[in-house]
XYZ file of C-alpha atoms in Angstrom:
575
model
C 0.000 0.000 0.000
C 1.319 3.832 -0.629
C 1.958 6.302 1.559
C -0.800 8.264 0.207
C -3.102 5.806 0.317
C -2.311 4.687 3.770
C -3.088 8.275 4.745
C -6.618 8.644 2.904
C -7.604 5.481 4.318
C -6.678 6.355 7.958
C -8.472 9.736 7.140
C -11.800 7.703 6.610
C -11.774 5.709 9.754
C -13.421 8.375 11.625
C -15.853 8.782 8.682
C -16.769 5.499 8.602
C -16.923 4.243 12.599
C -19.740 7.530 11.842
C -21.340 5.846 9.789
C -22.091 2.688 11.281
C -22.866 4.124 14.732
C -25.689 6.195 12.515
C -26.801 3.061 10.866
C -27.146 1.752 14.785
C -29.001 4.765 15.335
C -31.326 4.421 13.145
C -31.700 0.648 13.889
C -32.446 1.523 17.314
C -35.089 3.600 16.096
C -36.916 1.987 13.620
C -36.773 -1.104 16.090
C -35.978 -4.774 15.415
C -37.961 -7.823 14.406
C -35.475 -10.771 15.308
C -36.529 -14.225 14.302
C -34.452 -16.975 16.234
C -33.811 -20.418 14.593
C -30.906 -22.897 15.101
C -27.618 -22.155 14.127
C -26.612 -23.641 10.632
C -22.492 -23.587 9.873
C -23.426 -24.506 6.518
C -25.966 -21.764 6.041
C -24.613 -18.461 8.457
C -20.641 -19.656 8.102
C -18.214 -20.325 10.981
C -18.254 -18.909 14.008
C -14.328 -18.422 14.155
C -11.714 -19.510 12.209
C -7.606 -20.268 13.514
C -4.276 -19.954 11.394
C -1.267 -21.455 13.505
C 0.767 -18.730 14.915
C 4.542 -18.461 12.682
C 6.794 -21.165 13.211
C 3.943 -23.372 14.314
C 2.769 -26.825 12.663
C -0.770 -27.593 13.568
C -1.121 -31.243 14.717
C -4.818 -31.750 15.313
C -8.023 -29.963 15.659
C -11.718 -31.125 17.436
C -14.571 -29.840 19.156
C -15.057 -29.282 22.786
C -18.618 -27.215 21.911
C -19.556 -27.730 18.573
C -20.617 -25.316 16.542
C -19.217 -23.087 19.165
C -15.904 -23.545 20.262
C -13.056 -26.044 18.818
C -9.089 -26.773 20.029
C -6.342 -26.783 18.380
C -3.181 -28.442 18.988
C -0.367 -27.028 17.225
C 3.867 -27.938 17.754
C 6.064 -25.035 18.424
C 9.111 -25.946 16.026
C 11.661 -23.154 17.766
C 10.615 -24.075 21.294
C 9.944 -27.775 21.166
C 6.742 -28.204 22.930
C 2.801 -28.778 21.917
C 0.745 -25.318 22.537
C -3.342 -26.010 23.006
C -5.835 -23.089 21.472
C -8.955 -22.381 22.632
C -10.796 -21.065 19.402
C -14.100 -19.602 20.506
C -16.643 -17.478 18.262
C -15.188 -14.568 16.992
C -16.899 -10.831 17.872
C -16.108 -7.295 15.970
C -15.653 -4.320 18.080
C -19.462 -3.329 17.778
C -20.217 -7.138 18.735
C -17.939 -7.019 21.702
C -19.543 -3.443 23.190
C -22.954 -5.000 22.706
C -22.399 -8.069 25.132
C -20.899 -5.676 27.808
C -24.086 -3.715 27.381
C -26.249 -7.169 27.210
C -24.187 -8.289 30.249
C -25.254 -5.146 32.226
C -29.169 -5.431 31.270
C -29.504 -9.292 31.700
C -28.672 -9.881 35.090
C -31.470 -9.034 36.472
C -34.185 -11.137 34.573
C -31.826 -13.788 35.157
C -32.089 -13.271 38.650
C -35.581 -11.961 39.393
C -37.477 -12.999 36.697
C -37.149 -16.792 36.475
C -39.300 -19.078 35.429
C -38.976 -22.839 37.385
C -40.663 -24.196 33.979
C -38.240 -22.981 31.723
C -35.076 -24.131 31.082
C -32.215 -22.156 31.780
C -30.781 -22.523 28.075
C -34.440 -20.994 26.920
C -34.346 -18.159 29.495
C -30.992 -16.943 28.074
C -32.078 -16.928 24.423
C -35.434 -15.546 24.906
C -33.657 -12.518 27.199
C -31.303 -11.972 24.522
C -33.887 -11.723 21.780
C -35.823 -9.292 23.770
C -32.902 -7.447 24.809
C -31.696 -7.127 20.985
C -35.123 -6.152 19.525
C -35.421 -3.710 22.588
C -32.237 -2.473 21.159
C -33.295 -2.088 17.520
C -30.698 -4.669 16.897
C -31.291 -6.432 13.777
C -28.650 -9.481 14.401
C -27.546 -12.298 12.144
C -27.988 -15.283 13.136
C -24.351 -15.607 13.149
C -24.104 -12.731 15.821
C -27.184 -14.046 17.650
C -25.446 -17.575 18.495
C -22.381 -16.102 19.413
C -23.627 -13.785 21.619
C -25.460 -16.610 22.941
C -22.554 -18.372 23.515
C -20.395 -16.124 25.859
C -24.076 -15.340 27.745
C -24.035 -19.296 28.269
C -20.287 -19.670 28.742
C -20.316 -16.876 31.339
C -23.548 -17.075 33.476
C -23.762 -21.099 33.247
C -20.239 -22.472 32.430
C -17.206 -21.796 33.631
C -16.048 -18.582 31.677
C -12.875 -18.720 30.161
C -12.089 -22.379 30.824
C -15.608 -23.678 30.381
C -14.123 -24.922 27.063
C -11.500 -26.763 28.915
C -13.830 -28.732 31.162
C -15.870 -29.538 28.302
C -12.570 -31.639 26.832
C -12.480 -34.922 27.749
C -9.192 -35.169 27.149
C -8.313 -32.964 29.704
C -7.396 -34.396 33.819
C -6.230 -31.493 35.189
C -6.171 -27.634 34.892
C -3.784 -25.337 36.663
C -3.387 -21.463 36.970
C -0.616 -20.424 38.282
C -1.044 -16.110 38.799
C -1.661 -13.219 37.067
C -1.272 -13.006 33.156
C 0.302 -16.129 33.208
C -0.858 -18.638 30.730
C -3.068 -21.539 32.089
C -1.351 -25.266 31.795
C -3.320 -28.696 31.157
C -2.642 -32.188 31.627
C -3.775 -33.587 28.234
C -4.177 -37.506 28.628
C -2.304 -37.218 24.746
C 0.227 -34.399 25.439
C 0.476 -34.736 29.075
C 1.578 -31.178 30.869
C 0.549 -28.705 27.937
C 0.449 -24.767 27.496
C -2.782 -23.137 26.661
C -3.656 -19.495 25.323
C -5.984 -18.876 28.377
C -4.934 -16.102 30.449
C -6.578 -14.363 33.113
C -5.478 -10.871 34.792
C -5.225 -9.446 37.907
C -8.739 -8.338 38.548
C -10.533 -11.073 36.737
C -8.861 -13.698 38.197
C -9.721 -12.331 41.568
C -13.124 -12.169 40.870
C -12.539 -16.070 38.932
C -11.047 -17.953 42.246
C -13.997 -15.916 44.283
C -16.628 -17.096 41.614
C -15.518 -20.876 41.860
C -15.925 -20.894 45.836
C -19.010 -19.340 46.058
C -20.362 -22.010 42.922
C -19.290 -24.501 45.332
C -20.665 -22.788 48.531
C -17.353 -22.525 49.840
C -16.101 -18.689 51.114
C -12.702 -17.658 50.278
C -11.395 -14.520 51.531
C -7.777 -12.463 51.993
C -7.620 -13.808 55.650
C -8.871 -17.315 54.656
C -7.141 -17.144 51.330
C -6.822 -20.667 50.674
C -9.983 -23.444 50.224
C -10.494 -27.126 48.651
C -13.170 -27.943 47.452
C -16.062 -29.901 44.987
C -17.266 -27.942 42.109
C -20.897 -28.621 41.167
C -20.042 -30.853 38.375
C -17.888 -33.240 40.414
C -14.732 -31.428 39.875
C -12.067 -31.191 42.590
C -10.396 -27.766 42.857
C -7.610 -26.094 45.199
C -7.973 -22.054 45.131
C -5.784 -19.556 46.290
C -6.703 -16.067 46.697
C -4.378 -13.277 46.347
C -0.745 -13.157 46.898
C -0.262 -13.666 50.022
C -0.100 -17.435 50.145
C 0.798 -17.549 46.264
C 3.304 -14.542 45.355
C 2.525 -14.517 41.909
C -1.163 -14.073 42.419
C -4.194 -16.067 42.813
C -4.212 -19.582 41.978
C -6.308 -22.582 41.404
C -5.846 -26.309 40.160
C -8.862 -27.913 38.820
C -8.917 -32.198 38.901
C -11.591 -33.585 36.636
C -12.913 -36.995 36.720
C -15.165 -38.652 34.474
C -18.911 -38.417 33.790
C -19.139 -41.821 34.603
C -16.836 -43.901 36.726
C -14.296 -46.135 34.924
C -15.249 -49.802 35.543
C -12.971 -52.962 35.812
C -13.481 -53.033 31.739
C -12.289 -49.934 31.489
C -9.092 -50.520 33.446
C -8.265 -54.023 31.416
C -8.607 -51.478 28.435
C -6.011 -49.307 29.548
C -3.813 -51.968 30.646
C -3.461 -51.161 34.637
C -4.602 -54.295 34.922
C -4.916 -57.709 33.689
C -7.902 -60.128 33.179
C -6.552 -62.162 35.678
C -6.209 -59.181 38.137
C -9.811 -58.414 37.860
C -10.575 -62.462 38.181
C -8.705 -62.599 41.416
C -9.876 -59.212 42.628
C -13.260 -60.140 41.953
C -13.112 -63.169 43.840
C -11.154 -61.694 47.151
C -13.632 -58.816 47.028
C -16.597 -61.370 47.018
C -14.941 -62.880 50.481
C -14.726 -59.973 52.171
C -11.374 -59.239 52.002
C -9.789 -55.442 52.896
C -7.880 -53.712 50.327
C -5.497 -50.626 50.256
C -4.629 -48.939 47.117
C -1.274 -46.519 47.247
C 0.718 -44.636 44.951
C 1.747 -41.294 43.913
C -0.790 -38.369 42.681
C -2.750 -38.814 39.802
C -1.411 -42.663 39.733
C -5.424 -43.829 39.116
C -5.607 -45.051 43.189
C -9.382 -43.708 43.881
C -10.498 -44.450 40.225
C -9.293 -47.774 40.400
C -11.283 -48.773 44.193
C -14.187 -47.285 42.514
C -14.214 -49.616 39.814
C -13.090 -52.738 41.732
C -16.204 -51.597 43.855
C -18.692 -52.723 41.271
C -17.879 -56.787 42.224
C -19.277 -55.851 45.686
C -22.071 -58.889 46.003
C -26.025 -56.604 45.652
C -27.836 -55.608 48.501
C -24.677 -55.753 50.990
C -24.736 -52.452 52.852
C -21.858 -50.178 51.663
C -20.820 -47.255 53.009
C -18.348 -45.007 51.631
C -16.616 -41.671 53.537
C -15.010 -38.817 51.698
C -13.904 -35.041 51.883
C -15.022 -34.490 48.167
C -17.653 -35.991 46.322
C -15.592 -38.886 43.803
C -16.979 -42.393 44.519
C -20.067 -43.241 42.471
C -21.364 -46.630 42.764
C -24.186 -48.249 41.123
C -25.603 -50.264 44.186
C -28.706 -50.496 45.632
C -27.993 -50.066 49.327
C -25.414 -47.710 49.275
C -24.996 -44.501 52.120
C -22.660 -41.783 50.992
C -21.191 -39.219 53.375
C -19.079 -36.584 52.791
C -17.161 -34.506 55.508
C -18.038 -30.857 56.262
C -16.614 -27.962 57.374
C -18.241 -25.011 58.889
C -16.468 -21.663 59.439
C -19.267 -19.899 61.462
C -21.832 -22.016 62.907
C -21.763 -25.748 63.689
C -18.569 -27.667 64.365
C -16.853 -29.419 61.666
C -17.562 -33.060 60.865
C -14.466 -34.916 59.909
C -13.729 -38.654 58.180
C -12.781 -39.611 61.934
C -16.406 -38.731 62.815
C -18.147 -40.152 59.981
C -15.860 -43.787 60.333
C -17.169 -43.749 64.228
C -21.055 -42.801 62.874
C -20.656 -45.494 60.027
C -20.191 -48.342 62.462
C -22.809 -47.854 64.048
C -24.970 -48.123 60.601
C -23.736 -51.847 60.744
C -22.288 -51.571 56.938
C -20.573 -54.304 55.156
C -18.168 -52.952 53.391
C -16.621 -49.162 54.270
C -15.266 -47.531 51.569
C -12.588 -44.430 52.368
C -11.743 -41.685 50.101
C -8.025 -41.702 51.615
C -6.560 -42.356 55.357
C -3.646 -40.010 56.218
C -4.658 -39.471 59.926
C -6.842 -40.922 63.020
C -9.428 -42.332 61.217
C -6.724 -44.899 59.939
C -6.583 -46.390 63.812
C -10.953 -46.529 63.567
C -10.357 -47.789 59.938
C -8.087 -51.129 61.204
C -10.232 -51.042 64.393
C -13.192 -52.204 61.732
C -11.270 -54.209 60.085
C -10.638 -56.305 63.122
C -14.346 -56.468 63.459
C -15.295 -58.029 60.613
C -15.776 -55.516 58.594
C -14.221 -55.192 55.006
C -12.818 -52.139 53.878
C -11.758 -50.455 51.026
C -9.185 -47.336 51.110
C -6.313 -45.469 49.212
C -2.907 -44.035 50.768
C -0.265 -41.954 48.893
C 2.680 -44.296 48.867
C 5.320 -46.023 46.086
C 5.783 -49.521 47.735
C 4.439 -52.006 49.798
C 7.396 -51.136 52.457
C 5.904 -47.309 52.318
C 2.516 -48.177 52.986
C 3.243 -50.583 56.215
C 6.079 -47.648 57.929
C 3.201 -44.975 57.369
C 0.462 -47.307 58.551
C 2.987 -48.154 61.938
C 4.516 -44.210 62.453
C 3.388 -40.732 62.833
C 0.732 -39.676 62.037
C -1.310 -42.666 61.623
C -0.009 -44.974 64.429
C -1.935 -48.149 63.671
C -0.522 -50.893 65.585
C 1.832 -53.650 64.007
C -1.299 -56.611 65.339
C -3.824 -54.252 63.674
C -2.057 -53.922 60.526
C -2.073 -57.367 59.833
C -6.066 -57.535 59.285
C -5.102 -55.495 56.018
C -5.252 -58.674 53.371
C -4.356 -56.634 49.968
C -2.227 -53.728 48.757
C -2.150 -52.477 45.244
C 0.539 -50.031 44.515
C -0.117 -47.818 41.306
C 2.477 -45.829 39.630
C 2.165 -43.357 36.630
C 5.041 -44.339 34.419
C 6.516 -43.270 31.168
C 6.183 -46.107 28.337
C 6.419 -46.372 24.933
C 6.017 -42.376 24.293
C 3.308 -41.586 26.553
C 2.117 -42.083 30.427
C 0.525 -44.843 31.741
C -0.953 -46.102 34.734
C -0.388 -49.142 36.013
C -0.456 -51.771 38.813
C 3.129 -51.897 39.641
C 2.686 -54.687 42.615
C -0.084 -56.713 44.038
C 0.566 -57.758 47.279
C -1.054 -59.751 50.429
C -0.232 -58.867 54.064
C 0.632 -61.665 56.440
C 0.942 -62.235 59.676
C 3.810 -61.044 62.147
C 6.895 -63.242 62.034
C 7.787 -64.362 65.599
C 11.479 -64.683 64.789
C 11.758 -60.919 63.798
C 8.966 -59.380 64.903
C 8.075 -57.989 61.220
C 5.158 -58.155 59.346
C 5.635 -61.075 56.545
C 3.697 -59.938 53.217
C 4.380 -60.972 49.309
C 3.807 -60.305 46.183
C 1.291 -61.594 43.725
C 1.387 -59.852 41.196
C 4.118 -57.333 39.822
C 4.159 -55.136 36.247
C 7.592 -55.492 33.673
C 8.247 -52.502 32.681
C 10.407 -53.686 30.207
C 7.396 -55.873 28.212
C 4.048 -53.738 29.989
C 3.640 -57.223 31.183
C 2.397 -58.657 34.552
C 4.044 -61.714 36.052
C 2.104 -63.992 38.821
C 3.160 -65.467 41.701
C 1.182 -68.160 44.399
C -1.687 -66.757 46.313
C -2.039 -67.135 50.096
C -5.605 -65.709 49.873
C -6.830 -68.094 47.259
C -5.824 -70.881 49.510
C -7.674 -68.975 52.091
C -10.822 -68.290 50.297
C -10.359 -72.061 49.290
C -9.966 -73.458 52.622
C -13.291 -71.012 53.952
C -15.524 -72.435 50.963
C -14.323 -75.985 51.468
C -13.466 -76.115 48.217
C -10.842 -78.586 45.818
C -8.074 -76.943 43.991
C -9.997 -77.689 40.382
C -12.947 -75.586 42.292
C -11.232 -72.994 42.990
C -9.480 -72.729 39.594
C -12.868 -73.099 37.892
C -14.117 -70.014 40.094
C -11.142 -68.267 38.723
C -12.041 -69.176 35.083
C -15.627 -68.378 35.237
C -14.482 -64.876 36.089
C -11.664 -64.308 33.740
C -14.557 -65.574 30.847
C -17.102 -63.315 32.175
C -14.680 -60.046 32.323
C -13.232 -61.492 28.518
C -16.829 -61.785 27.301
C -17.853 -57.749 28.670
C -14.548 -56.722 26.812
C -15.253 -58.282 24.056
C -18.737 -56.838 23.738
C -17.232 -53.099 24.561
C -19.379 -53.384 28.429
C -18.071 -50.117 29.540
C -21.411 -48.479 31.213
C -20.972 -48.526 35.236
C -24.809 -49.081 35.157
C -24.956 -52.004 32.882
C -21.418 -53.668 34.026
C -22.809 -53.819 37.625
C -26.400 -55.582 36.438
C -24.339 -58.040 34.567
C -21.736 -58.866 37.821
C -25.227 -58.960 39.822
C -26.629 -61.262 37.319
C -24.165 -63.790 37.452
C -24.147 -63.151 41.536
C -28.002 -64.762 41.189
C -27.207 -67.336 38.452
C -23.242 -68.034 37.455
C -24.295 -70.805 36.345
C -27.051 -69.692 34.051
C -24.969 -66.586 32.762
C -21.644 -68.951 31.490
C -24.025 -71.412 29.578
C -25.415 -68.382 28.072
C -22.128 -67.401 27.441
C -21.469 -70.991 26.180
C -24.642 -70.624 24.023
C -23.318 -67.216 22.771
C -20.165 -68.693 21.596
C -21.365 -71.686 19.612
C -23.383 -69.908 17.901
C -27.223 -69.915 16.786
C -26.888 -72.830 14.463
C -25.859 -74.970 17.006
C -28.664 -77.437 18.082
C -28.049 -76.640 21.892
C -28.051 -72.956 21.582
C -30.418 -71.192 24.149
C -33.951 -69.745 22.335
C -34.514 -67.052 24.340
C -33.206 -63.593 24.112
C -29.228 -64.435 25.349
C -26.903 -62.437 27.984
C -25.347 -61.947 24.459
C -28.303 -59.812 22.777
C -28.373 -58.046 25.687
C -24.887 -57.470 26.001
C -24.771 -56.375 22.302
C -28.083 -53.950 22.459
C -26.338 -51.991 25.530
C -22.800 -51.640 23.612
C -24.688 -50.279 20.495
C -26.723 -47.781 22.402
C -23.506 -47.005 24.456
C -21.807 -45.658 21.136
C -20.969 -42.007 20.472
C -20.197 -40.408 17.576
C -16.278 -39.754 17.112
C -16.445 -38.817 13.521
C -15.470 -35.007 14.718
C -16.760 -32.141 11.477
C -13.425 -29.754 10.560
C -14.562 -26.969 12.999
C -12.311 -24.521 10.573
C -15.189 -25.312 8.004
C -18.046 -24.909 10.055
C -18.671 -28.129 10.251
């Protein structure tokens, strides 16, 4: 461009930012007629578009909101690392001045005005459509939905990161201060930079929003809180900088929608088939389990899913201080611990173990022992009752000197009660992290010579092959010697359950609700459900194949209603 035209052009801004504001003008007073119909990318174009910064290689692309907002993945050639963008609808300068002012006007119906019939998606576009034609606002539809979609993002989501707890790919988000960029654990890209960035003021306001969403209060002198988001969430927030220098602060843990089950895991190789078979069966005979490792190593998600072979209709009670156990099981009491800054006193886990007790449960499930409640924990134990917990620790050594020392203190004659110990580790293998079962062992008794407690291992992962070797169990004999059982028994017990779990794998059984009727099925019937199984394998033509509708059909039906579509559109193109 020439000089001179550069100048003639930058003398008609001010002409032309006239212009439009008349056109408003004139908008405003003729009034607006909007008419409000789904969006259609093919029909009003894409909301936003994305070219990768210089000296960047895009590497992928997929929704997280379709048709709203899409991620991209690009690879930073000069610095070496994977960057994620958040590409949200796109708004001009007149666009941008309108949601403030929309912003401003809308709070109140939203607040005053509700209607309990309506839902909440409804109430924010039939707001905005009044708001706009009170205006004079003659929107496309294209400025419609994306207005839309900040009102949404802002007053239902999560604001900036709503699109980041909307990707399922994503396990944890963590902000770190003021204008610094936000970082996600990416279960593809592990630890990965985004472009989300918050200041001063608005992340202020962003830590204080999250507490009061999860009716926690979070203040300068009681700057730092834990706590459950409404959708299941776990967050840490920091307010300020007087406990975090570089500003507020928060760290966001997701879990899933739905709880992994035993399926699930076999998928994902942290365990085997045979793991599951011999879980399955200890779990059935009441056996107590602890499950250590480091953070993030998969501890609570795995007791949740070994949770599911709990027999139906024993009472099961499970104790947390956030809200992540979810069990498909009829008689099942949840508590959760509380704490109370004003009125009332706080309720801990140590209060809840000595409350559950006396609700007679079966099996007591705890979110994680790192105090006194351990001591009431092995105190049940020794009562008969089994229980299920998790413990941040690397080995089987780890676990017993933190069980036996400060601050836990269980006694060496308690500890032996404990029957199993799965350690979990979160490893690097073959380019990417896993999770895995690194040992499964069995606590002993106390060996009189040395006064130690005797354990072993049963199981223990190869690194080298992502392979699991097996040792002899003490507990099988045990279960074997309490059911009065032969050897071939027990193995058969064994192989029933390795054929069940194979059969659910095969047929993609990865719904909590429907892996948990199938484990209570065979509870009523094992017998019934592994000819079916038989039946299911020899197919219809054969003469003794079952007529009625087979655990098979059924199996099939729930996989193929289970499905979701993974074919994502090219967000760049509208879809």
């Amino acid at each position: 461009m020439s000089g001179d035209a550069a100048d003639t052009t930058a003398d008609d801004r001010p002409l032309s930012t006239l212009r439009r504001r008349l056109a408003r003008t004139l908008e405003v007073l003729r009034g607006a007629d909007l008419e409000v119909r789904p969006f259609l990318p093919g029909e009003d174009g894409p909301l936003a578009s994305f070219d990768p910064p210089p000296d960047h290689d895009e590497v992928e692309r997929y929704w997280v909101n379709a048709p709203y907002a899409y991620v991209v993945v690009t690879y930073d050639t000069e610095s070496d690392n994977h960057v994620y963008h958040v590409v949200e609808p796109e708004l001009d300068d007149f666009e941008f001045d309108l949601l403030g002012r929309i912003v401003e006007d809308i709070r109140d119906p939203l607040l005053y005005r509700e209607d309990p019939g309506e839902a909440d998606d409804d109430r924010l576009r039939d707001e905005l459509a009044a708001l706009l034609e009170q205006y004079g606002v003659d929107a496309s539809m294209r400025t419609f939905h994306s207005l839309l979609y900040y009102l949404r993002r802002d007053f239902r989501g999560y604001g900036k990161i709503d699109a980041l707890l909307s990707d399922r790919h994503i396990e944890d988000i963590s902000c770190d201060g003021y204008d610094l960029p936000i970082f996600v654990y990416h279960d593809e890209y592990t630890d990965i930079e985004t472009n989300v960035v918050f200041g001063a003021d608005e992340l202020d306001n962003f830590v204080i929003r999250l507490a009061q969403r999860s009716g926690q209060h979070i203040s300068v002198g009681d700057p730092i809180v834990g706590t459950t988001l409404p959708d299941g969430s776990r967050a840490e927030l920091a307010l300020g900088e007087e406990v975090t220098p570089r500003g507020s602060a928060f760290t966001i843990r997701q879990y899933a929608e739905e709880p992994f089950t035993p399926i699930d895991l076999i998928e994902y190789g942290t365990f085997s088939i045979e793991q599951m078979a011999y879980f399955w069966l200890c779990i059935e005979h009441n056996k107590s389990l602890i499950f250590a490792g480091g953070t993030a190593s998969g501890k609570t998600t795995s007791m949740n899913a070994v949770s599911m072979f709990i027999p139906p209709r024993s009472k099961v009670l499970t104790i947390e201080d956030t809200r992540e156990l979810s069990l498909y099981h009829d008689n099942w009491l949840s508590s959760v611990t509380r704490e109370r800054l004003g009125e009332g006193e706080d309720i801990d886990m140590y209060d809840l173990l000595r409350s559950a007790l006396r609700h007679r449960p079966e099996y007591i499930i705890v979110g994680e022992v790192r105090g006194e409640e351990a001591l009431t924990l092995f105190q049940a134990m020794n009562t008969g009752h089994t229980t299920f917990s998790t413990m941040h620790a690397d080995s089987i050594e780890t676990v017993i000197n933190r069980l036996e020392n400060e601050p836990i203190n269980v006694p060496r004659s308690m500890v032996q009660s404990l029957d199993l110990l799965s350690v979990q580790t979160l490893a690097r293998f073959d380019g990417g992290r896993v999770r895995r079962a690194k040992t499964v062992g069995e606590i002993g008794g106390i060996d009189q010579r040395t006064g130690e407690l005797d354990y072993s291992s049963v199981y223990s992962w190869d690194a080298e092959t992502d392979s699991f070797a097996s040792r002899d169990s003490a507990l099988l004999d045990e279960i074997q010697s309490e059911r009065g059982w032969s050897r071939s028994e027990l193995l058969s017990e064994l192989r029933d359950r390795r054929q069940f779990l194979e059969h659910l794998q095969e047929h993609g059984v990865t719904d909590y609700r429907r892996f948990t009727a199938l484990v209570n099925e065979y509870y009523a019937d094992p017998d019934r459900v592994m000819e079916r199984f038989d039946a299911a394998e020899r197919g219809p033509d054969d003469e003794t194949a079952d007529d009625e509708t087979t655990l098979e059909e059924n199996v099939r039906d729930e996989a193929a209603s289970d499905e979701q579509v993974t074919d994502d559109p090219d967000p760049g193109n509208g879809g």
